[in-house]
Short mmCIF file of C-alpha atoms and ligand atoms in Angstrom, two decimals:
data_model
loop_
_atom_site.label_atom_id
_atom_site.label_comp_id
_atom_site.label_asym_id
_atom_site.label_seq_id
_atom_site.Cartn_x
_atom_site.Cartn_y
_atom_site.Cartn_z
CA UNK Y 1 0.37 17.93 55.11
CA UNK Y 2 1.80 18.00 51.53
CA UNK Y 3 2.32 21.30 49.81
CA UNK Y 4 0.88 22.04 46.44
CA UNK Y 5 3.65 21.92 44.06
CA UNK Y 6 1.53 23.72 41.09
CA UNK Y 7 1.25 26.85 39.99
CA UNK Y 8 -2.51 27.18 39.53
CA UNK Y 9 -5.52 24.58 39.76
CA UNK Y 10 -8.79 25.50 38.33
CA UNK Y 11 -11.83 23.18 39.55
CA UNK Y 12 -15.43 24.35 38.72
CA UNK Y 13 -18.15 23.28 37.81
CA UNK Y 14 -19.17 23.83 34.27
CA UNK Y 15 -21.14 26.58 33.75
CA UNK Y 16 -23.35 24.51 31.13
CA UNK Y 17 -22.54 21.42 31.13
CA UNK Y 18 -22.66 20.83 35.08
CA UNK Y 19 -19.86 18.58 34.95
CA UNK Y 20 -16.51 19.12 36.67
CA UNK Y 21 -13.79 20.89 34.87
CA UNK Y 22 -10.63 21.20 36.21
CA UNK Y 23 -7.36 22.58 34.88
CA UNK Y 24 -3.95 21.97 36.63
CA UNK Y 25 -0.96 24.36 35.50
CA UNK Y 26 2.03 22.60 36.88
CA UNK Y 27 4.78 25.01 35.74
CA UNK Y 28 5.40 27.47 33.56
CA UNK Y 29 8.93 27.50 34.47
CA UNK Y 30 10.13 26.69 31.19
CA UNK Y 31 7.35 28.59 29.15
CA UNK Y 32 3.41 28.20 28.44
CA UNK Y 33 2.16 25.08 30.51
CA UNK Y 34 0.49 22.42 27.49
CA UNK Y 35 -0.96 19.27 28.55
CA UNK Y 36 -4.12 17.63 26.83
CA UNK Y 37 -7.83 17.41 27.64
CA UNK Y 38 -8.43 13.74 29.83
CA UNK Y 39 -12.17 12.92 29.46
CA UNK Y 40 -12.81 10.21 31.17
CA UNK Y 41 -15.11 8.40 34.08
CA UNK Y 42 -14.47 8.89 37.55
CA UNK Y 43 -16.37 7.71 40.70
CA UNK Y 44 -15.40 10.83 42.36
CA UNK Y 45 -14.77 14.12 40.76
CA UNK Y 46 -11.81 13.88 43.27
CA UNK Y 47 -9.90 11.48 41.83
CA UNK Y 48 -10.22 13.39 38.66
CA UNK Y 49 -8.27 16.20 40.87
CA UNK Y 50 -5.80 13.56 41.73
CA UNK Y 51 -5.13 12.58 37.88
CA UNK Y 52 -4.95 15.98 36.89
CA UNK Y 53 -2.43 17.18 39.54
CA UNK Y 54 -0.06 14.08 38.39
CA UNK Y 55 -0.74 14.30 35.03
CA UNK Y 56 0.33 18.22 34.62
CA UNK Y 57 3.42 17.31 36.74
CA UNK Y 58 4.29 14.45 34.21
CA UNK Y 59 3.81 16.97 31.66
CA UNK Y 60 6.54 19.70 33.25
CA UNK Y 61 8.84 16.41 32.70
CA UNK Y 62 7.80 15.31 29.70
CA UNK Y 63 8.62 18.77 28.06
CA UNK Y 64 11.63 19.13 30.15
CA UNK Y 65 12.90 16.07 29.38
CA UNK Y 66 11.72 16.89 25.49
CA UNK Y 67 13.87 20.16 25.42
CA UNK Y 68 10.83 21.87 24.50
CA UNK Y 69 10.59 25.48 25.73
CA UNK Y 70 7.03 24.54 27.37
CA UNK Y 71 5.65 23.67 31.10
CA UNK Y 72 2.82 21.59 31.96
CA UNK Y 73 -0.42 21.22 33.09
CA UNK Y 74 -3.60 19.27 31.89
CA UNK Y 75 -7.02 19.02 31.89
CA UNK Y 76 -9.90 16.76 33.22
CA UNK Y 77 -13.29 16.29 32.76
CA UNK Y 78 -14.54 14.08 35.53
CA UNK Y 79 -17.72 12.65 34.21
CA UNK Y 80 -19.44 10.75 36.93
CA UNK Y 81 -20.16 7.14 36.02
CA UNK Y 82 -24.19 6.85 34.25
CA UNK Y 83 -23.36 9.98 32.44
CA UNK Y 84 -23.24 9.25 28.62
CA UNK Y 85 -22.26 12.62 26.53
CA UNK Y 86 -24.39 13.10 23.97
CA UNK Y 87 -23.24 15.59 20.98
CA UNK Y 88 -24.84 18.32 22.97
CA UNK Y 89 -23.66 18.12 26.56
CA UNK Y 90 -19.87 17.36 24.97
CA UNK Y 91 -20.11 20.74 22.79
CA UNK Y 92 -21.37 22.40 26.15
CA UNK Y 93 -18.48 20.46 28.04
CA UNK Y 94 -15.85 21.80 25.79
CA UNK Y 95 -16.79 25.45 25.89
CA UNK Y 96 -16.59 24.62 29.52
CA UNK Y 97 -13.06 23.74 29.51
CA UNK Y 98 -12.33 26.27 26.79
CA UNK Y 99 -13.52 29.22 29.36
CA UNK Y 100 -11.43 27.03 32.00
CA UNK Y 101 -8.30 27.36 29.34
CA UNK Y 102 -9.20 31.26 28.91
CA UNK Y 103 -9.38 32.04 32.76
CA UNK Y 104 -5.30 30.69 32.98
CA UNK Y 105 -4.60 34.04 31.02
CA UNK Y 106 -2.42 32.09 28.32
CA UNK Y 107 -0.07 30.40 30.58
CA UNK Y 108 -1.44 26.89 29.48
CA UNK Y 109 -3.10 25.69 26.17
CA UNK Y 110 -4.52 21.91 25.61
CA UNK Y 111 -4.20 19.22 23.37
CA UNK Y 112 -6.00 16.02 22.67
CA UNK Y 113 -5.62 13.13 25.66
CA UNK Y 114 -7.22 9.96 26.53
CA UNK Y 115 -11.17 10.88 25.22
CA UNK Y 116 -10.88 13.50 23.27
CA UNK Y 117 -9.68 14.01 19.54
CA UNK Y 118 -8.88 16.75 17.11
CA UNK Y 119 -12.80 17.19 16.47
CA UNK Y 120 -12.94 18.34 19.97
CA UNK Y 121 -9.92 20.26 19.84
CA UNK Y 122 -11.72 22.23 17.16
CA UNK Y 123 -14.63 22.91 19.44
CA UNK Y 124 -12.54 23.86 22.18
CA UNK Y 125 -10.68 26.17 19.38
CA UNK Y 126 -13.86 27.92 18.64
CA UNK Y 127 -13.56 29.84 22.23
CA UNK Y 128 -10.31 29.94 22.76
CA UNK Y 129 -6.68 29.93 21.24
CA UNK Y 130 -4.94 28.07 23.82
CA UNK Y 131 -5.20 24.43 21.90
CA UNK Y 132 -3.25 22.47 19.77
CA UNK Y 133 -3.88 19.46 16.96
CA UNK Y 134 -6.75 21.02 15.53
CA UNK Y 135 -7.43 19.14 12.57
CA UNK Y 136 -5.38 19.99 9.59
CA UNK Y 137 -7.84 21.74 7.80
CA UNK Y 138 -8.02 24.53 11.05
CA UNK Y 139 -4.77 24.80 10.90
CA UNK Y 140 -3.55 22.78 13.38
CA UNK Y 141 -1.34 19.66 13.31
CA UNK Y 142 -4.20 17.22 13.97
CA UNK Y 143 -4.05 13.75 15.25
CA UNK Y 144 -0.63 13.39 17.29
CA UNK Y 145 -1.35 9.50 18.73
CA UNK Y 146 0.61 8.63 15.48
CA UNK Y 147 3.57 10.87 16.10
CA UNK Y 148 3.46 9.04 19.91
CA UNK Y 149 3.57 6.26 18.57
CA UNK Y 150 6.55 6.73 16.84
CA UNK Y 151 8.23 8.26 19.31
CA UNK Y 152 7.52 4.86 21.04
CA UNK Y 153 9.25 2.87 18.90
CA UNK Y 154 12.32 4.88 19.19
CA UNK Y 155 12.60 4.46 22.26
CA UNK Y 156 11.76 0.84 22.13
CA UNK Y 157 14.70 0.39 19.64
CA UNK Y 158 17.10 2.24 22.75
CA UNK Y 159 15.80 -0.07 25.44
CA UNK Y 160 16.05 -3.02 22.61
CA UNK Y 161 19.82 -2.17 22.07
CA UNK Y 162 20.64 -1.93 26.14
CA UNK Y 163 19.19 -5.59 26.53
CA UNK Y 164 20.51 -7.12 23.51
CA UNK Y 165 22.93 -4.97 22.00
CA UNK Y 166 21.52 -4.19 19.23
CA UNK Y 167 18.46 -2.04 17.80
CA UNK Y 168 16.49 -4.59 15.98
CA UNK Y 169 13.13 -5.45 16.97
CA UNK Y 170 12.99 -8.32 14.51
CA UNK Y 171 11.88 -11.27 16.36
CA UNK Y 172 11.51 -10.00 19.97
CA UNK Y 173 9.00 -10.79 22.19
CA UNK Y 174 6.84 -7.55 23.19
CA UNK Y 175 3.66 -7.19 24.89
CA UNK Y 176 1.41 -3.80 23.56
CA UNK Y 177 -1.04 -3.40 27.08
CA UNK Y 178 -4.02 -1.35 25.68
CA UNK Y 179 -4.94 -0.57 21.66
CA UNK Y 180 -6.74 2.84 22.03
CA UNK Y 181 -5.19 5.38 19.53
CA UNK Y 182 -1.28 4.81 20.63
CA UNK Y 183 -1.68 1.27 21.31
CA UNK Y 184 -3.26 -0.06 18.29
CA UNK Y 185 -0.98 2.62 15.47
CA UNK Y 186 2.05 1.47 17.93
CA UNK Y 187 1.23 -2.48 17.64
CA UNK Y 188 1.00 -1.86 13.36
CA UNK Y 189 4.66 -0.65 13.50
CA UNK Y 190 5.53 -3.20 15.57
CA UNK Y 191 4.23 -6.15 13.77
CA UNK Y 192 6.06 -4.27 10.92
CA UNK Y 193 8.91 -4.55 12.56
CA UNK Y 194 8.94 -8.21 12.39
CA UNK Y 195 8.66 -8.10 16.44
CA UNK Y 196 7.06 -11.11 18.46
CA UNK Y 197 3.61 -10.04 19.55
CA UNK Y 198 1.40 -10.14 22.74
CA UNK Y 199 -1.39 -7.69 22.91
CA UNK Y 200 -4.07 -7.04 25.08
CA UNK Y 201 -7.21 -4.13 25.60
CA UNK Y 202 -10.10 -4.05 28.12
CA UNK Y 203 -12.17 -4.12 25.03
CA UNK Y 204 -12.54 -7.80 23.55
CA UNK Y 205 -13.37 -5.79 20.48
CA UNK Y 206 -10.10 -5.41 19.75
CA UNK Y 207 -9.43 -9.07 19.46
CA UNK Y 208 -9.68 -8.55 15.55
CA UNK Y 209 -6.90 -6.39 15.38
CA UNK Y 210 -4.62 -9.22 17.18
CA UNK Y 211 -5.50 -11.90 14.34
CA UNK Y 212 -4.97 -9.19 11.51
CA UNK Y 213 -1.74 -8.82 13.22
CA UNK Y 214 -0.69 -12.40 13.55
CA UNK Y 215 -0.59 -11.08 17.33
CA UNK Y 216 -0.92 -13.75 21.13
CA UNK Y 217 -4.36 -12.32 22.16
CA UNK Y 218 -4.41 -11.90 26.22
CA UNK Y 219 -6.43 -10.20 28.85
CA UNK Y 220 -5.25 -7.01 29.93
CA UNK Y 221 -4.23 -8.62 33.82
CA UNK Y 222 -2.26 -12.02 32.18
CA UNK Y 223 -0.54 -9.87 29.78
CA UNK Y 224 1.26 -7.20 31.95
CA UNK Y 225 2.79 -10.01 33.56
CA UNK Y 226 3.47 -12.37 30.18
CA UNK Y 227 7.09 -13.79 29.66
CA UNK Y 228 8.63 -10.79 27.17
CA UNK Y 229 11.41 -8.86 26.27
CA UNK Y 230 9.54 -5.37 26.86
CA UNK Y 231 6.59 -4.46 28.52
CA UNK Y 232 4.66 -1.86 26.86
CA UNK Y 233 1.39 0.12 29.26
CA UNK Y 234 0.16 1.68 26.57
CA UNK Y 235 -3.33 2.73 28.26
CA UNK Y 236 -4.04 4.00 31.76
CA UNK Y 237 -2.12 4.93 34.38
CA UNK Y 238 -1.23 3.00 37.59
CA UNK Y 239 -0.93 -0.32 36.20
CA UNK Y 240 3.11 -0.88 37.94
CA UNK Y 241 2.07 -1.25 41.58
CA UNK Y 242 3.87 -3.20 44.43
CA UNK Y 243 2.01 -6.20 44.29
CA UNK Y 244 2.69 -6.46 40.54
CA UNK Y 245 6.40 -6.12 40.76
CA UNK Y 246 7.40 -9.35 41.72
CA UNK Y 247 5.12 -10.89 39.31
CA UNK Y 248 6.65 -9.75 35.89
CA UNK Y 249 8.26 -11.64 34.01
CA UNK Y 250 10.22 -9.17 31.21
CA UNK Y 251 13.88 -7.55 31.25
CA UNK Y 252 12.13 -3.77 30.48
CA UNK Y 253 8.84 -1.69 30.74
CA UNK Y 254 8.93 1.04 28.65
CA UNK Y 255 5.68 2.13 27.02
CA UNK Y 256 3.24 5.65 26.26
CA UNK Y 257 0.72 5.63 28.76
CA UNK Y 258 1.25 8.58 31.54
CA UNK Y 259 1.74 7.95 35.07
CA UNK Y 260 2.23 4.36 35.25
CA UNK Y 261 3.81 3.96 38.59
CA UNK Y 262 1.31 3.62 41.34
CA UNK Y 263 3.94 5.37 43.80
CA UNK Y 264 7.52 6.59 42.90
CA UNK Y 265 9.20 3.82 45.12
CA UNK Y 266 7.77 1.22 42.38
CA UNK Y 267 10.94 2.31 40.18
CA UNK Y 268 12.91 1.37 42.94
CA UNK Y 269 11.98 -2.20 43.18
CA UNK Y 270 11.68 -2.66 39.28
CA UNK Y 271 15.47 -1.62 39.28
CA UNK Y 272 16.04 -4.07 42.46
CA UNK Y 273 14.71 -6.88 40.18
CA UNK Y 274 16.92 -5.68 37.15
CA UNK Y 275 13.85 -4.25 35.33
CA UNK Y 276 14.47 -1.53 33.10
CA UNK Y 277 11.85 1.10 33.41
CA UNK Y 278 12.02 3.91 31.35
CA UNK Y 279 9.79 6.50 32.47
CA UNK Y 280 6.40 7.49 30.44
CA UNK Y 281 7.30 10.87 30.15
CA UNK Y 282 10.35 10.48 27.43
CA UNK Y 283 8.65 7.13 26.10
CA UNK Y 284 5.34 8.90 25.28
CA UNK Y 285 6.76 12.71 23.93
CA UNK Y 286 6.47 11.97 20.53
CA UNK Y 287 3.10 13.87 20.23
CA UNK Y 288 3.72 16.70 22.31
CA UNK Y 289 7.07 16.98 20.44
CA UNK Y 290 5.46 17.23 16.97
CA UNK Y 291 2.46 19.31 17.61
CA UNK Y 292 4.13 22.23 19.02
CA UNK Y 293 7.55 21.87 16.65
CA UNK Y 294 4.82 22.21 14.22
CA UNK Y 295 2.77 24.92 15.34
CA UNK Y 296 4.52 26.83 17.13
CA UNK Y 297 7.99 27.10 15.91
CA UNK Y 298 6.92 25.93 12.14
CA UNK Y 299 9.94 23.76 11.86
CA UNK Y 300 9.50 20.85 9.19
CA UNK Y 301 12.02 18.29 11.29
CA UNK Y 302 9.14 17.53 13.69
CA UNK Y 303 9.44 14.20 12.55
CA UNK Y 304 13.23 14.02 13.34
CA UNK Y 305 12.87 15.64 16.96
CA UNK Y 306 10.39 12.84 17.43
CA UNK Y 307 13.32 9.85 16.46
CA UNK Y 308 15.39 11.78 18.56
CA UNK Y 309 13.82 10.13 21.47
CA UNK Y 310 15.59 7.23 20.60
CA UNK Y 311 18.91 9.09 21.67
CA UNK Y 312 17.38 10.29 24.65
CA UNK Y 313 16.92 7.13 25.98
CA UNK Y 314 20.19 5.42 25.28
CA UNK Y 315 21.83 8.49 26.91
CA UNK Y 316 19.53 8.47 29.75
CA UNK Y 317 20.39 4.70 30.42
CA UNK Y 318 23.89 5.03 29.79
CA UNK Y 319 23.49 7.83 32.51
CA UNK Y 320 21.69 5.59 34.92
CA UNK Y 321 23.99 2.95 34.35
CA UNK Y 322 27.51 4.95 34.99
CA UNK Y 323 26.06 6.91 38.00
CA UNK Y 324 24.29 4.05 39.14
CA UNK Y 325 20.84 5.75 39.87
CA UNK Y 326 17.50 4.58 38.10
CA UNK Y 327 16.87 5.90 35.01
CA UNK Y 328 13.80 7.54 36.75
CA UNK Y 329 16.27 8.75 39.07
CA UNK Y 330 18.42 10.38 36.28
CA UNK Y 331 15.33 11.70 34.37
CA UNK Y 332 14.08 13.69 37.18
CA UNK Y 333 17.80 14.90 38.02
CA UNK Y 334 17.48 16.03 34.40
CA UNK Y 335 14.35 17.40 34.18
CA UNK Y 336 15.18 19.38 38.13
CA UNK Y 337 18.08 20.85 36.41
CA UNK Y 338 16.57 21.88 32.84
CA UNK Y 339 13.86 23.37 35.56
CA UNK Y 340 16.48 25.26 37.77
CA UNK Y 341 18.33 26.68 34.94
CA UNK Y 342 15.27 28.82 33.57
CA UNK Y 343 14.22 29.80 36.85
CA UNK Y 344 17.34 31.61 36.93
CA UNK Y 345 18.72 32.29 33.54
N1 LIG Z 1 -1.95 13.69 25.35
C1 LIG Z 1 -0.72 14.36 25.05
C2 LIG Z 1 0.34 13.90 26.03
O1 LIG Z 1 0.07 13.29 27.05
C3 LIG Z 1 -0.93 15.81 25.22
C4 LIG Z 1 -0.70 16.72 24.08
C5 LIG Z 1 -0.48 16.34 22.79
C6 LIG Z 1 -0.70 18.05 24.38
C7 LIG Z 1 -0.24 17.26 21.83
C8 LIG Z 1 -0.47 19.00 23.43
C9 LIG Z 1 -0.25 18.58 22.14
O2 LIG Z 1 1.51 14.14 25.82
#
């Protein structure tokens, strides 16, 4: 049997929207647990449990790893597959999970995740004050996919310099694996950049935004496993399993999307095969990191804390490389000790 690792899990059904709201506080080890609001289709309102119990421990690490004085947790709506929200069941569905958000007693506050946006996070503010990125004009910080994004590139231009020495993405070859809100703001900056692009979303919709970019259109499956420099998930989870491994054919993964190992051990054989992998968590801080440097401590160098991650990452690989570890390996060594430390300070 495994043990429960978190704190506090919240599953209920939603009082008026009948849907399945569940909250997962991971730790609050380090502070007020923050993690954002997953909407999203499940067959099973289990494996909505499963994603939010990985997802709020990603988050402990990702604000660990930050240096933010925050824990984590998150929040999923399992919507079973046939169910379409219409304006009225996803106002009911976010009181819901702002009730959810009010039962934790303030030891974790939300934020805007895969299917929800700052409109919502206005809704949800309505009943509770345990949410951030509330649209400017609510005083919040708003949309933070941008300030991902960003953060994305900076770390990009770390892994960039480990491979090739130098920073530059001028002319490398990267494939962008998913243009939601990250994905597509991410692929702009790149194509700024001057870099090589490959891109690639489950919606053929987004074949547009290739052409405007000058951007190799692929499907989602041939383009994880396209001849690059850097591989970049930038949608779902899961998408590094075992069987995929041996298939790719770039020198680094390194991208925003949470949880993209399908089991730990995948960093393991990524390494064996000389693959970079930087994990999610201190690829895809950048929005965490400005919405609460913003709200919560006021500071106006949100935007520098974000570049920062650049420096993370080169001293996280340098780490890797001198004690020989992964760099997953040295993050969670990291993020264990950041963790230790305020457990007994
Ligand atoms: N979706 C964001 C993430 O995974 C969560 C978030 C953003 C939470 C901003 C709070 C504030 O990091």
């Amino acid at each position: 049997m495994s043990t429960l690792d978190h704190e506090q899990v919240v599953i209920r059904t939603g009082p008026r929207s009948g849907l399945p709201v569940i909250v997962a506080v991971h730790s609050t080890a380090l502070g007020q647990a923050v993690g954002g609001c997953r909407l999203w289709h499940y067959a099973d309102w289990r494996d909505g449990l499963t994603d939010a119990l990985r997802l709020s421990a990603g988050m402990t690490a990702k604000c660990a790893m930050a240096g933010l004085a925050n824990g984590g947790g998150k929040t999923v709506v399992a919507v079973p597959a046939g169910i379409t929200l219409d304006p009225g069941l996803r106002r009911d569905v976010l009181y819901d999970v702002a009730e959810a958000i009010e039962s934790t007693g303030g030891r974790y506050a939300t934020g805007p995740d895969v299917g929800t946006t700052p409109a919502d996070m206005a809704v949800i503010g309505e009943r509770t004050a345990g949410v951030f990125c509330k649209p400017p004009h609510l005083g919040g910080s708003g949309d933070s996919s941008p300030h991902t994004a960003t953060g994305t590139l900076a770390a990009l231009r770390a892994v960039c310099r480990r491979i090739h020495g130098t920073s530059d993405l001028a002319g490398r070859r990267l494939a962008v694996v998913g243009l939601g809100r990250v994905g597509e703001r991410l692929a702009r900056l790149l194509a700024a950049e001057g870099a090589e692009l490959l891109v690639s979303d489950i919606d053929p919709g987004k074949h547009a935004l290739a052409a405007e970019l000058g951007a190799t259109w692929s499907d989602p499956e041939q383009a994880v496993t396209a001849a690059v420099d850097i591989l970049i998930p930038a949608a779902l989870g899961g998408v590094l399993t075992e069987q995929v491994v041996p298939e790719l054919r770039c020198r680094a993964v390194a991208g925003p999307a949470n949880n993209q190992l399908a089991t730990p051990a995948v960093a393991d054989l990524l390494h064996r095969r000389d693959i970079i992998w930087v994990p999610d968590y201190v690829v895809g801080a950048g929005g965490v990191i400005y919405a609460l440097t913003t709200e919560l401590h006021r500071a106006d160098d949100a935007l520098a804390r974000v570049e920062a991650i650049e420096g993370t990452v080169n001293d996280l690989l340098h780490t890797a490389e001198r004690l020989e570890v992964t760099p997953a390996q040295a993050a969670l060594e990291l993020t264990r000790l950041r963790l230790s430390t305020a457990r007994h300070s």
